[in-house]
Amino acid sequence: MLLEVEGMTLAYGNITAVRGVSIAIPEGSLVALVGANGAGKSSTLNAISGLLPISGGAIRFEGQSIGRLKPHEITRRGIVQVPEGRRIFGRLSVEENLLMGAFSRKDHAAIAEDRDRMFELFPRLKERRRQVAGTLSGGEQQMVATARGLMARPRVLLMDEPSMGLAPLVVEQVFETIQSINAAGTTVLLVEQNALMALEIADHAYVMEHGEIVLDGAGPALARDERVIAIYLG
Amino acid sequence: MSTLVERSAAGETVASWTSDFRRGVGAGLGGALVAAYLGAVGLLLMMNDRPVVAGMVTLAQVALGGIALVAGVLAQRRARHGAQPALWTSPLAGLVAALVVLAFANLILAVNLRSIFIALTPPLARLISFGQVKSLGGAGLFVAAAMVLALAGGLLQRAPRSLRRLILPAVTTVLVAGVFQDFIKVILQSNPVFRSVASWFYGWDGLSPRGALTVFAIALVLAAIPRVARGRAAAPRTGVARFAPALVLLVALILVPLAGGPYVAQVFLLVGLYVLMGMGLNLELGLAGLLDLGFVAFFATGAYVTALLTADSPLALASYTMIPSLSFWAAMPLAVLAAVAVGILFGVPVLGVRGDYLAVATLGLGEIVRIVVLSDAAAPVLGGAQGILQIPKPTLGGFEFSGPVSLFYLTLVAAGFAAYCAWRLERSRLGRAWIALREDEDVAQAMGINLVQCKLLAYAFGAAFAGLAGSIFAVMVNSVFPSSFQLLMSINVLALIVVGGLGSLPGVALGALVLIGLPEALREFGEFRYLFYGVALILTMRLMPDGLWPARRSRRAPVLVEPEGEGTALGANRA
Ligand SMILES: Nc1ncnc2c1ncn2[C@@H]1O[C@H](COP(=O)(O)OP(=O)(O)OP(=O)(O)O)[C@@H](O)[C@H]1O
Ligand SMILES: [Mg+2]
């Protein structure tokens, strides 16, 4: 198992947001985590990234516990989050945002190569490479956030609602991009409100409710599961 | 409400007529109020002692005329979604302002108000009405003049931007040439060539009328040249042209103190020290977004370490330890290192503190440093309130940096070196990390930025610059006292980088010149200098929120232009 969350519990003060959650993510897979608003999905990702201290359980990367590491140390091991709501660096240019993504890398030639690859993947960004990222449209900002995450050459990419606030056509493009990233060898943990779409492309998926995992299984199978449909379409 | 009004054409004209009327009266009343206020606090009488053009116009009269002009400008300003007010609103504003000022002047003459405001005297009444209170004809002339000025203001507001950009700098230059004539004359007197030039512009009693006209004409031409040149080659400014303003600023900084003698050099020396500190705080606040009101602590550290290592006093380390007495050149790097150490110590307790709380926490830390220095416990080492005396001037191969002029050049070299470091830092990986940190701390960490290291480095670099300034300050005044290191100093540094433009290097120099240099040149106004200071702060923040010289990465810059960038995509967009 590349990344493993085991019996993890998270609390904000004395409010427990996540209770005994276990998630297993094999190398090269695309795993989805879906659930209603406030289920605890973002909290789970933040805990994996080290931005939130865990109050119980363990997080292991390649068998080693990373639950006590600082955020930048976790990033250096190859676990990178594309946060919810984009959160690009508004005053840096598009290109500088991408370079920030590669902050912990030292291989300058490869960084420049990756940047050009990102501009191939998102030609819109190439046109606007010197534009201050805060002035981009919502969809363009999501492209920056995704490209910035990829610039870290992550082993595991944690994506928090990459389709939020995007037009349906753009959502499809984003999902295609995620699939192609995954096909190129990056392990992906995808959190989505757009549950059915996420389940369709996921190798394995977990359904979260009130801070607990209530269901899990192969993605496309879950998409047809009556209980899931009841939650999301009922 | 406005949509309702737009229903009928007749209703619309009535509405616009009344709103224009209100606008004109409002602008006039506002102008009169400002004039009355300046008079009541006594500032106008004081300004009347400073001629702008000899025998013709004093600063007070310029201010009064300026008020009428600005009232006319404001009357013409369109409301946020409104139409352009009619032109007659401007003279209306002038009329209202003049009538109110006349009434005020008569009130002063009729009623003794001196028990409330000591400045409300007959001379003031004559001053604000230009001596025209007595006769009806005179009053008519006064009102007419105010209306003409206000109309001129209104026309200026309506004039094309390019015309305004020619006239305003020219008028400003004449004002500067007049108001700062003592300062300028000192510089011009320094050598015979200048002296003969000076006699054209300045008589024994100040800027002559022909001098004022010449200055106006020269400034007009100078302001026109870049426009004409740019009109011809309608390309984005490149190379030399881009750096020309900075170059002019630099040359002025280098030459003016040399020509101006000790007093001018002293002012510039002070400006230089603030520039050094400003560049330091700019790294902390402008890049990393760490608000620091305890900045003076680093400056004090630099000064005290220099004193302890070099002074010829019983408190010097050399007199009671094995440490030898050092020269300034050996002590300065140590002072900078000590400031860096204090910067890091300073940063540790406030690592997790953000935003407003950070301002308060650093304010506390800065005060702690000052109080520790003042305390009895530290007195045997640091001298308490008596401070450390007898700090020798630096010498270099027989040359002593004894006067302000030589010390200014020392500061200039230090500032140049510091500016280069700051410039490199901003474009470095660390600089980008600081900016990212300011934008979003959590995400910056998730990008792999070490929060603790990054913040402490910001404090360390900021402190280094301030320590260097403190070291030079110590040899400048030959002594260090705790009372030299007040909170006001931190606030000054903060204000000057905000006014200059957060994150902008030339902005720091400009801000220091305006906020530190100008008040020095306005010494005769005493406490009123802080009024100018306050007005300058408010005006720049209202009119130029990004500062006098906005940073490349200012709030509203949509595109970052790199000097060496390939810029193909950008060029295509522009075309
Ligand atoms: N900083 C915080 N302090 C207190 N409670 C918090 C904090 N952050 C999140 N919570 C709570 O924790 C719970 C889980 O939040 P989380 O952001 O993980 O939900 P989510 O599954 O990502 O929801 P969404 O789909 O709406 O983004 C919510 O009830 C939320 O109110
Ligand atoms: Mg969420």
PDB file of N, CA and C in Angstrom, chain A residues 17-73:
ATOM      1  N   ALA A  17     -14.511  15.737  14.163  1.00  0.00           N
ATOM      2  CA  ALA A  17     -14.957  15.902  12.784  1.00  0.00           C
ATOM      3  C   ALA A  17     -14.823  14.601  12.006  1.00  0.00           C
ATOM      4  N   VAL A  18     -13.837  13.778  12.359  1.00  0.00           N
ATOM      5  CA  VAL A  18     -13.598  12.524  11.645  1.00  0.00           C
ATOM      6  C   VAL A  18     -13.350  11.428  12.685  1.00  0.00           C
ATOM      7  N   ARG A  19     -14.027  10.300  12.485  1.00  0.00           N
ATOM      8  CA  ARG A  19     -13.981   9.246  13.512  1.00  0.00           C
ATOM      9  C   ARG A  19     -13.563   7.916  12.889  1.00  0.00           C
ATOM     10  N   GLY A  20     -12.405   7.414  13.274  1.00  0.00           N
ATOM     11  CA  GLY A  20     -11.966   6.071  12.902  1.00  0.00           C
ATOM     12  C   GLY A  20     -12.012   5.783  11.411  1.00  0.00           C
ATOM     13  N   VAL A  21     -11.492   6.699  10.611  1.00  0.00           N
ATOM     14  CA  VAL A  21     -11.535   6.514   9.163  1.00  0.00           C
ATOM     15  C   VAL A  21     -10.325   5.718   8.676  1.00  0.00           C
ATOM     16  N   SER A  22     -10.560   4.738   7.834  1.00  0.00           N
ATOM     17  CA  SER A  22      -9.465   3.971   7.228  1.00  0.00           C
ATOM     18  C   SER A  22      -9.606   4.010   5.713  1.00  0.00           C
ATOM     19  N   ILE A  23      -8.527   4.362   5.047  1.00  0.00           N
ATOM     20  CA  ILE A  23      -8.524   4.431   3.590  1.00  0.00           C
ATOM     21  C   ILE A  23      -7.220   3.812   3.110  1.00  0.00           C
ATOM     22  N   ALA A  24      -7.302   2.992   2.085  1.00  0.00           N
ATOM     23  CA  ALA A  24      -6.084   2.385   1.545  1.00  0.00           C
ATOM     24  C   ALA A  24      -5.933   2.802   0.094  1.00  0.00           C
ATOM     25  N   ILE A  25      -4.744   3.261  -0.262  1.00  0.00           N
ATOM     26  CA  ILE A  25      -4.520   3.749  -1.621  1.00  0.00           C
ATOM     27  C   ILE A  25      -3.321   3.048  -2.220  1.00  0.00           C
ATOM     28  N   PRO A  26      -3.566   2.078  -3.094  1.00  0.00           N
ATOM     29  CA  PRO A  26      -2.445   1.360  -3.720  1.00  0.00           C
ATOM     30  C   PRO A  26      -1.736   2.241  -4.740  1.00  0.00           C
ATOM     31  N   GLU A  27      -0.457   1.909  -4.975  1.00  0.00           N
ATOM     32  CA  GLU A  27       0.343   2.660  -5.936  1.00  0.00           C
ATOM     33  C   GLU A  27      -0.325   2.661  -7.312  1.00  0.00           C
ATOM     34  N   GLY A  28      -0.384   3.839  -7.948  1.00  0.00           N
ATOM     35  CA  GLY A  28      -0.911   3.934  -9.309  1.00  0.00           C
ATOM     36  C   GLY A  28      -2.421   3.965  -9.411  1.00  0.00           C
ATOM     37  N   SER A  29      -3.128   3.884  -8.305  1.00  0.00           N
ATOM     38  CA  SER A  29      -4.586   3.831  -8.390  1.00  0.00           C
ATOM     39  C   SER A  29      -5.190   5.218  -8.364  1.00  0.00           C
ATOM     40  N   LEU A  30      -6.504   5.264  -8.703  1.00  0.00           N
ATOM     41  CA  LEU A  30      -7.266   6.490  -8.564  1.00  0.00           C
ATOM     42  C   LEU A  30      -8.386   6.188  -7.586  1.00  0.00           C
ATOM     43  N   VAL A  31      -8.279   6.766  -6.406  1.00  0.00           N
ATOM     44  CA  VAL A  31      -9.252   6.481  -5.354  1.00  0.00           C
ATOM     45  C   VAL A  31     -10.111   7.720  -5.143  1.00  0.00           C
ATOM     46  N   ALA A  32     -11.436   7.502  -5.030  1.00  0.00           N
ATOM     47  CA  ALA A  32     -12.336   8.638  -4.818  1.00  0.00           C
ATOM     48  C   ALA A  32     -12.865   8.605  -3.391  1.00  0.00           C
ATOM     49  N   LEU A  33     -13.092   9.810  -2.852  1.00  0.00           N
ATOM     50  CA  LEU A  33     -13.687   9.944  -1.528  1.00  0.00           C
ATOM     51  C   LEU A  33     -14.853  10.902  -1.692  1.00  0.00           C
ATOM     52  N   VAL A  34     -16.077  10.393  -1.500  1.00  0.00           N
ATOM     53  CA  VAL A  34     -17.235  11.247  -1.734  1.00  0.00           C
ATOM     54  C   VAL A  34     -18.080  11.335  -0.472  1.00  0.00           C
ATOM     55  N   GLY A  35     -18.923  12.344  -0.428  1.00  0.00           N
ATOM     56  CA  GLY A  35     -19.779  12.527   0.741  1.00  0.00           C
ATOM     57  C   GLY A  35     -20.414  13.888   0.728  1.00  0.00           C
ATOM     58  N   ALA A  36     -21.425  14.050   1.572  1.00  0.00           N
ATOM     59  CA  ALA A  36     -22.170  15.309   1.593  1.00  0.00           C
ATOM     60  C   ALA A  36     -21.324  16.422   2.196  1.00  0.00           C
ATOM     61  N   ASN A  37     -21.860  17.632   2.155  1.00  0.00           N
ATOM     62  CA  ASN A  37     -21.177  18.780   2.766  1.00  0.00           C
ATOM     63  C   ASN A  37     -20.942  18.517   4.242  1.00  0.00           C
ATOM     64  N   GLY A  38     -19.742  18.848   4.695  1.00  0.00           N
ATOM     65  CA  GLY A  38     -19.445  18.723   6.112  1.00  0.00           C
ATOM     66  C   GLY A  38     -19.188  17.308   6.562  1.00  0.00           C
ATOM     67  N   ALA A  39     -19.028  16.351   5.611  1.00  0.00           N
ATOM     68  CA  ALA A  39     -18.814  14.960   5.990  1.00  0.00           C
ATOM     69  C   ALA A  39     -17.421  14.761   6.590  1.00  0.00           C
ATOM     70  N   GLY A  40     -16.478  15.635   6.257  1.00  0.00           N
ATOM     71  CA  GLY A  40     -15.124  15.499   6.803  1.00  0.00           C
ATOM     72  C   GLY A  40     -14.082  15.144   5.758  1.00  0.00           C
ATOM     73  N   LYS A  41     -14.419  15.350   4.492  1.00  0.00           N
ATOM     74  CA  LYS A  41     -13.493  14.984   3.407  1.00  0.00           C
ATOM     75  C   LYS A  41     -12.262  15.888   3.402  1.00  0.00           C
ATOM     76  N   SER A  42     -12.508  17.216   3.418  1.00  0.00           N
ATOM     77  CA  SER A  42     -11.366  18.143   3.394  1.00  0.00           C
ATOM     78  C   SER A  42     -10.507  17.963   4.635  1.00  0.00           C
ATOM     79  N   SER A  43     -11.163  17.732   5.762  1.00  0.00           N
ATOM     80  CA  SER A  43     -10.411  17.521   6.993  1.00  0.00           C
ATOM     81  C   SER A  43      -9.473  16.336   6.837  1.00  0.00           C
ATOM     82  N   THR A  44      -9.971  15.277   6.223  1.00  0.00           N
ATOM     83  CA  THR A  44      -9.143  14.091   6.018  1.00  0.00           C
ATOM     84  C   THR A  44      -7.919  14.423   5.164  1.00  0.00           C
ATOM     85  N   LEU A  45      -8.136  15.138   4.060  1.00  0.00           N
ATOM     86  CA  LEU A  45      -7.012  15.502   3.195  1.00  0.00           C
ATOM     87  C   LEU A  45      -6.013  16.381   3.938  1.00  0.00           C
ATOM     88  N   ASN A  46      -6.523  17.342   4.697  1.00  0.00           N
ATOM     89  CA  ASN A  46      -5.617  18.235   5.429  1.00  0.00           C
ATOM     90  C   ASN A  46      -4.792  17.469   6.452  1.00  0.00           C
ATOM     91  N   ALA A  47      -5.401  16.453   7.040  1.00  0.00           N
ATOM     92  CA  ALA A  47      -4.642  15.650   8.003  1.00  0.00           C
ATOM     93  C   ALA A  47      -3.521  14.896   7.285  1.00  0.00           C
ATOM     94  N   ILE A  48      -3.835  14.349   6.116  1.00  0.00           N
ATOM     95  CA  ILE A  48      -2.795  13.642   5.369  1.00  0.00           C
ATOM     96  C   ILE A  48      -1.656  14.600   5.010  1.00  0.00           C
ATOM     97  N   SER A  49      -2.008  15.833   4.655  1.00  0.00           N
ATOM     98  CA  SER A  49      -0.996  16.831   4.280  1.00  0.00           C
ATOM     99  C   SER A  49      -0.225  17.372   5.479  1.00  0.00           C
ATOM    100  N   GLY A  50      -0.673  17.044   6.675  1.00  0.00           N
ATOM    101  CA  GLY A  50       0.029  17.524   7.858  1.00  0.00           C
ATOM    102  C   GLY A  50      -0.414  18.886   8.324  1.00  0.00           C
ATOM    103  N   LEU A  51      -1.465  19.427   7.709  1.00  0.00           N
ATOM    104  CA  LEU A  51      -1.930  20.758   8.099  1.00  0.00           C
ATOM    105  C   LEU A  51      -2.825  20.691   9.328  1.00  0.00           C
ATOM    106  N   LEU A  52      -3.256  19.467   9.664  1.00  0.00           N
ATOM    107  CA  LEU A  52      -4.189  19.297  10.773  1.00  0.00           C
ATOM    108  C   LEU A  52      -3.639  18.151  11.630  1.00  0.00           C
ATOM    109  N   PRO A  53      -3.470  18.341  12.935  1.00  0.00           N
ATOM    110  CA  PRO A  53      -2.943  17.243  13.758  1.00  0.00           C
ATOM    111  C   PRO A  53      -4.007  16.154  13.936  1.00  0.00           C
ATOM    112  N   ILE A  54      -3.567  14.893  13.903  1.00  0.00           N
ATOM    113  CA  ILE A  54      -4.539  13.821  14.112  1.00  0.00           C
ATOM    114  C   ILE A  54      -4.597  13.508  15.597  1.00  0.00           C
ATOM    115  N   SER A  55      -5.804  13.160  16.069  1.00  0.00           N
ATOM    116  CA  SER A  55      -5.894  12.872  17.499  1.00  0.00           C
ATOM    117  C   SER A  55      -5.987  11.369  17.763  1.00  0.00           C
ATOM    118  N   GLY A  56      -6.033  10.565  16.717  1.00  0.00           N
ATOM    119  CA  GLY A  56      -6.022   9.127  16.914  1.00  0.00           C
ATOM    120  C   GLY A  56      -5.780   8.420  15.598  1.00  0.00           C
ATOM    121  N   GLY A  57      -5.289   7.178  15.669  1.00  0.00           N
ATOM    122  CA  GLY A  57      -5.042   6.423  14.458  1.00  0.00           C
ATOM    123  C   GLY A  57      -3.685   6.723  13.868  1.00  0.00           C
ATOM    124  N   ALA A  58      -3.499   6.384  12.587  1.00  0.00           N
ATOM    125  CA  ALA A  58      -2.179   6.551  11.975  1.00  0.00           C
ATOM    126  C   ALA A  58      -2.319   6.824  10.489  1.00  0.00           C
ATOM    127  N   ILE A  59      -1.308   7.508   9.945  1.00  0.00           N
ATOM    128  CA  ILE A  59      -1.208   7.694   8.501  1.00  0.00           C
ATOM    129  C   ILE A  59       0.159   7.151   8.112  1.00  0.00           C
ATOM    130  N   ARG A  60       0.167   6.248   7.138  1.00  0.00           N
ATOM    131  CA  ARG A  60       1.444   5.657   6.736  1.00  0.00           C
ATOM    132  C   ARG A  60       1.668   5.873   5.247  1.00  0.00           C
ATOM    133  N   PHE A  61       2.905   6.232   4.920  1.00  0.00           N
ATOM    134  CA  PHE A  61       3.296   6.379   3.518  1.00  0.00           C
ATOM    135  C   PHE A  61       4.441   5.414   3.292  1.00  0.00           C
ATOM    136  N   GLU A  62       4.263   4.474   2.373  1.00  0.00           N
ATOM    137  CA  GLU A  62       5.248   3.411   2.127  1.00  0.00           C
ATOM    138  C   GLU A  62       5.627   2.734   3.430  1.00  0.00           C
ATOM    139  N   GLY A  63       4.627   2.508   4.269  1.00  0.00           N
ATOM    140  CA  GLY A  63       4.863   1.779   5.506  1.00  0.00           C
ATOM    141  C   GLY A  63       5.378   2.624   6.655  1.00  0.00           C
ATOM    142  N   GLN A  64       5.817   3.858   6.383  1.00  0.00           N
ATOM    143  CA  GLN A  64       6.341   4.699   7.460  1.00  0.00           C
ATOM    144  C   GLN A  64       5.259   5.662   7.948  1.00  0.00           C
ATOM    145  N   SER A  65       5.222   5.876   9.253  1.00  0.00           N
ATOM    146  CA  SER A  65       4.227   6.798   9.791  1.00  0.00           C
ATOM    147  C   SER A  65       4.611   8.239   9.452  1.00  0.00           C
ATOM    148  N   ILE A  66       3.663   8.993   8.927  1.00  0.00           N
ATOM    149  CA  ILE A  66       3.940  10.401   8.615  1.00  0.00           C
ATOM    150  C   ILE A  66       3.029  11.328   9.410  1.00  0.00           C
ATOM    151  N   GLY A  67       2.312  10.741  10.371  1.00  0.00           N
ATOM    152  CA  GLY A  67       1.316  11.515  11.111  1.00  0.00           C
ATOM    153  C   GLY A  67       1.889  12.667  11.911  1.00  0.00           C
ATOM    154  N   ARG A  68       3.184  12.623  12.211  1.00  0.00           N
ATOM    155  CA  ARG A  68       3.742  13.689  13.060  1.00  0.00           C
ATOM    156  C   ARG A  68       4.641  14.642  12.266  1.00  0.00           C
ATOM    157  N   LEU A  69       4.722  14.460  10.965  1.00  0.00           N
ATOM    158  CA  LEU A  69       5.635  15.302  10.175  1.00  0.00           C
ATOM    159  C   LEU A  69       5.024  16.680   9.920  1.00  0.00           C
ATOM    160  N   LYS A  70       5.918  17.653   9.644  1.00  0.00           N
ATOM    161  CA  LYS A  70       5.483  19.005   9.276  1.00  0.00           C
ATOM    162  C   LYS A  70       4.976  18.993   7.829  1.00  0.00           C
ATOM    163  N   PRO A  71       4.108  19.930   7.489  1.00  0.00           N
ATOM    164  CA  PRO A  71       3.557  19.943   6.121  1.00  0.00           C
ATOM    165  C   PRO A  71       4.634  19.915   5.034  1.00  0.00           C
ATOM    166  N   HIS A  72       5.690  20.746   5.202  1.00  0.00           N
ATOM    167  CA  HIS A  72       6.663  20.789   4.108  1.00  0.00           C
ATOM    168  C   HIS A  72       7.447  19.495   4.002  1.00  0.00           C
ATOM    169  N   GLU A  73       7.582  18.765   5.125  1.00  0.00           N
ATOM    170  CA  GLU A  73       8.290  17.483   5.059  1.00  0.00           C
ATOM    171  C   GLU A  73       7.454  16.449   4.310  1.00  0.00           C
TER     172      GLU A  73
END
